mmCIF file with all atom_site columns, C-alpha atoms in Angstrom:
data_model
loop_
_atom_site.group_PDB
_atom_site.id
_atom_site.type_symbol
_atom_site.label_atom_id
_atom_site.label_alt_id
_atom_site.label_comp_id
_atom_site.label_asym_id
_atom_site.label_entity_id
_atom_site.label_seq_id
_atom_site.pdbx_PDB_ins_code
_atom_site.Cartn_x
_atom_site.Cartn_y
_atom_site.Cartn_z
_atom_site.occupancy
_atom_site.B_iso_or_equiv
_atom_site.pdbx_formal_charge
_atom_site.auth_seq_id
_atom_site.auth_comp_id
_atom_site.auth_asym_id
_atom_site.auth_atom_id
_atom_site.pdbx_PDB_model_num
ATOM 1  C CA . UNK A 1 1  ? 50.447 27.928 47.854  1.00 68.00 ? 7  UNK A CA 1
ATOM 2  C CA . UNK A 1 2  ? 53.775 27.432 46.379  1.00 82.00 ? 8  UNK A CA 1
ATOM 3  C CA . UNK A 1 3  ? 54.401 26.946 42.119  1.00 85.00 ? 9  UNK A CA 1
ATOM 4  C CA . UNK A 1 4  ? 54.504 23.023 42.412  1.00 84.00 ? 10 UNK A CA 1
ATOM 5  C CA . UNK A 1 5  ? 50.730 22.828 43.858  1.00 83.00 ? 11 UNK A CA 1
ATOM 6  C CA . UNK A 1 6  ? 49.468 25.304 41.361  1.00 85.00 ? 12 UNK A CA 1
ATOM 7  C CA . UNK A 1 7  ? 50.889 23.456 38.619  1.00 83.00 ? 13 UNK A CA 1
ATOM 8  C CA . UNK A 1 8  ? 49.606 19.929 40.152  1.00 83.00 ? 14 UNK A CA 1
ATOM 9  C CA . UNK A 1 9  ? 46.028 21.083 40.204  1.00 86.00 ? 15 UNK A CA 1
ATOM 10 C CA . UNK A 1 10 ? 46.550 22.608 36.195  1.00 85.00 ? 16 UNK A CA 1
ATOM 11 C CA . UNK A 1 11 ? 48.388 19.245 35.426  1.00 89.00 ? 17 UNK A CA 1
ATOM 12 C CA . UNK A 1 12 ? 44.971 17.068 35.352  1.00 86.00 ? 18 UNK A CA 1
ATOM 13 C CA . UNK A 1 13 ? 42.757 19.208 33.483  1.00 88.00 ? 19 UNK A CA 1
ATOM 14 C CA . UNK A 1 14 ? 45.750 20.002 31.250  1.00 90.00 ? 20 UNK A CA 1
ATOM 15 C CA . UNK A 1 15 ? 46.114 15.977 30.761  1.00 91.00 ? 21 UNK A CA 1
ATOM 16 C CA . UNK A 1 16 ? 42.316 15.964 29.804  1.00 89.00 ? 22 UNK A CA 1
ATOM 17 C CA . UNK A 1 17 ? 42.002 18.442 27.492  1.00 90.00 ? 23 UNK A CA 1
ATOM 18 C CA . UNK A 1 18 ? 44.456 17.010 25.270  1.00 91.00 ? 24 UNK A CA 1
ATOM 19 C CA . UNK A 1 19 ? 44.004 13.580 25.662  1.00 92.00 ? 25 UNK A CA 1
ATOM 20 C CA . UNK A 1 20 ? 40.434 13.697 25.524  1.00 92.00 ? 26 UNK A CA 1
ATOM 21 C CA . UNK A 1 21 ? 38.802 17.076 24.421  1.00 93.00 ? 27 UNK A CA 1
ATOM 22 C CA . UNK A 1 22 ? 41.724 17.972 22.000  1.00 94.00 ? 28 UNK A CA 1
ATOM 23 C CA . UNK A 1 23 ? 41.363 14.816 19.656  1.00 93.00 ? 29 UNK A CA 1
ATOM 24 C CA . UNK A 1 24 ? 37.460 14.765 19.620  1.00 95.00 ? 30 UNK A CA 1
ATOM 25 C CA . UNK A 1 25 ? 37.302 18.755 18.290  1.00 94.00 ? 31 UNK A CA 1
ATOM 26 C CA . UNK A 1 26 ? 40.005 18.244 15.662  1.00 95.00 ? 32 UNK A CA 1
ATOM 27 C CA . UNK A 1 27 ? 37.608 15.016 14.050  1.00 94.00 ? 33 UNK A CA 1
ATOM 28 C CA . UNK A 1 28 ? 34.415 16.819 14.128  1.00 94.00 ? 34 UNK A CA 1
ATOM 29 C CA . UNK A 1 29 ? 36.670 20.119 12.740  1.00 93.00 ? 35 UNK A CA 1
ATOM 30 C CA . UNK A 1 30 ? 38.069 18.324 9.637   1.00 91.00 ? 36 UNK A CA 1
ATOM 31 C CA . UNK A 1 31 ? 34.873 16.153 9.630   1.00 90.00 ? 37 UNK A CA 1
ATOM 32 C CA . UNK A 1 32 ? 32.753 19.344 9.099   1.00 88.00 ? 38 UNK A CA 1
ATOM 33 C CA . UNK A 1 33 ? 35.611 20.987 6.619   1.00 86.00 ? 39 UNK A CA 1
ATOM 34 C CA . UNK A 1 34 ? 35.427 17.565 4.328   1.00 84.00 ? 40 UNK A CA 1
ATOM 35 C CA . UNK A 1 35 ? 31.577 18.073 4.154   1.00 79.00 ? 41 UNK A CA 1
ATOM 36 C CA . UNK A 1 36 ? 31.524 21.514 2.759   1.00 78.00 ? 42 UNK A CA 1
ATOM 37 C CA . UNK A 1 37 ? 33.902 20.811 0.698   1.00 76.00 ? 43 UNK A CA 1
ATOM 38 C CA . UNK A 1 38 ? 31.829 17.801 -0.801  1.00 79.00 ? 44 UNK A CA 1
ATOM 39 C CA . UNK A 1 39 ? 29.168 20.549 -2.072  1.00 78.00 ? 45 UNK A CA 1
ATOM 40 C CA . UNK A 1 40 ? 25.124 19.937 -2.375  1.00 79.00 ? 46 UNK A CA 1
ATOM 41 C CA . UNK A 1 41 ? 23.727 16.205 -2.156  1.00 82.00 ? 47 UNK A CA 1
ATOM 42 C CA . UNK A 1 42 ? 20.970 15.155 -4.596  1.00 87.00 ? 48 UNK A CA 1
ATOM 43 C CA . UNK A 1 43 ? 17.926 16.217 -2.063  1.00 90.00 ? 49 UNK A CA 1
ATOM 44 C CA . UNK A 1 44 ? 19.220 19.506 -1.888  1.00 87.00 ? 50 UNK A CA 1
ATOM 45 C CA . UNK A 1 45 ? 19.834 19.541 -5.458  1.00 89.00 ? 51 UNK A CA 1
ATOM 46 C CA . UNK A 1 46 ? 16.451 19.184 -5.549  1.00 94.00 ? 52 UNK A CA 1
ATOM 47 C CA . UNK A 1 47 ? 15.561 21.754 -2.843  1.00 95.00 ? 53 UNK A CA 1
ATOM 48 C CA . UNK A 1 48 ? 17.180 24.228 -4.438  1.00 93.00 ? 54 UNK A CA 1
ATOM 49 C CA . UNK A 1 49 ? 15.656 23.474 -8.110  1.00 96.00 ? 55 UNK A CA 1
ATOM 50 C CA . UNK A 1 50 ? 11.964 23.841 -6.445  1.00 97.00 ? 56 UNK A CA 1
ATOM 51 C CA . UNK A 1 51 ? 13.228 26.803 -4.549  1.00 97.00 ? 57 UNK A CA 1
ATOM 52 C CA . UNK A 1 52 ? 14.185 28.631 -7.473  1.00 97.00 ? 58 UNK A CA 1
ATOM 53 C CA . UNK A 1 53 ? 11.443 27.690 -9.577  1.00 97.00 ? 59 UNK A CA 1
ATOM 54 C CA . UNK A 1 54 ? 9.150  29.164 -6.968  1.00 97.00 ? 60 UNK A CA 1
ATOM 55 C CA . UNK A 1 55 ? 10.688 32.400 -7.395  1.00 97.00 ? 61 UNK A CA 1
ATOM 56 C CA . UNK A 1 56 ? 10.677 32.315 -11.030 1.00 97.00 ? 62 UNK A CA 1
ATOM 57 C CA . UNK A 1 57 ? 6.493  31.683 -10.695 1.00 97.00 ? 63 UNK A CA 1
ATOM 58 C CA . UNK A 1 58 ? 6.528  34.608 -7.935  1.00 97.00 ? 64 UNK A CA 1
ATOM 59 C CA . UNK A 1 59 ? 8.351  36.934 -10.301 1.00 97.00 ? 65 UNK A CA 1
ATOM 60 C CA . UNK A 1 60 ? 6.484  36.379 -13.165 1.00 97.00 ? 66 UNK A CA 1
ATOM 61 C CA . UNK A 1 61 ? 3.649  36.827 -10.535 1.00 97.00 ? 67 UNK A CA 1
ATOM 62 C CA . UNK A 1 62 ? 4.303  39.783 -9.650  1.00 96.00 ? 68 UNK A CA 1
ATOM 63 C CA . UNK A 1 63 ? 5.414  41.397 -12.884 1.00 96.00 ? 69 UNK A CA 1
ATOM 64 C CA . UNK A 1 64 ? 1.241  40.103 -13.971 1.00 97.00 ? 70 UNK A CA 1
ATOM 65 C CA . UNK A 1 65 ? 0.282  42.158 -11.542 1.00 95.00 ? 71 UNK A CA 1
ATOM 66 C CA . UNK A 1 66 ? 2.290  44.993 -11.960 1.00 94.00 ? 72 UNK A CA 1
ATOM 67 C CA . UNK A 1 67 ? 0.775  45.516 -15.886 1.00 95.00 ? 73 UNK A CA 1
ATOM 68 C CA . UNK A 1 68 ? -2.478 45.097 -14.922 1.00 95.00 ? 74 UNK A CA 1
ATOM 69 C CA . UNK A 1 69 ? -2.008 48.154 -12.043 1.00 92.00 ? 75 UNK A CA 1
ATOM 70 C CA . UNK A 1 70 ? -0.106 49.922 -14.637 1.00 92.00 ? 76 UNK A CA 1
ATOM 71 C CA . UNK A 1 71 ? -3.874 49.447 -17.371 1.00 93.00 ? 77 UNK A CA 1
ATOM 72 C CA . UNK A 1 72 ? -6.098 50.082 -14.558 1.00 93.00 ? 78 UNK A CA 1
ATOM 73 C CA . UNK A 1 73 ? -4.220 53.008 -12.428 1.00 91.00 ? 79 UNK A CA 1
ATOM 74 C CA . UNK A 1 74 ? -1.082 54.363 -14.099 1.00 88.00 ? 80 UNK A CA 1
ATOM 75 C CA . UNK A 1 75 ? 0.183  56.218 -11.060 1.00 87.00 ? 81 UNK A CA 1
ATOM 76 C CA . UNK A 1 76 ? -0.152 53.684 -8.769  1.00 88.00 ? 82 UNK A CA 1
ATOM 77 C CA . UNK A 1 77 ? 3.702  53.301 -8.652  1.00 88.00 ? 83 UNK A CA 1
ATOM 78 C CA . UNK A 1 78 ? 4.447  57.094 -7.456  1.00 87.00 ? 84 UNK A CA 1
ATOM 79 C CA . UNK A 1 79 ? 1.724  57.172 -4.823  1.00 81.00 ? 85 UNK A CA 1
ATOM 80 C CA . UNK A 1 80 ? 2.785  56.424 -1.501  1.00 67.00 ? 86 UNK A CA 1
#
């Protein structure tokens, strides 16, 4: 094979790639940039709200059950 039919059969996929595939990543890129950029929408406003009042109730959970192991067996937290 000589240079000019090597470069023929990279011409066409060359020719696709930036008609075609090159145009189509570079919208969805900057599509996906602007997005971010935009920050939280009101349902995950929301999502996040329940999400970290959930863990507030789970702390304060937790730190209820932590006093009453501490009354009923003060070494609980060294045993392992």
């Amino acid at each position: 094979m000589d240079i000019e039919a090597i470069l023929g059969m990279l011409m066409a996929p060359l020719i696709l790639f930036v008609l075609v595939v090159a145009p189509i990543w570079i919208i969805l890129h900057y599509r996906s940039k602007r997005q971010m950029n935009q920050g939280l929408n009101e349902e995950e406003r929301e999502s996040l709200a329940l999400l970290a009042d959930q863990a507030k109730r789970i702390r304060e959970r937790v730190q209820t059950l932590e006093r009453i192991l501490d009354a009923d067996s003060p070494g609980w937290r060294d045993r392992q």
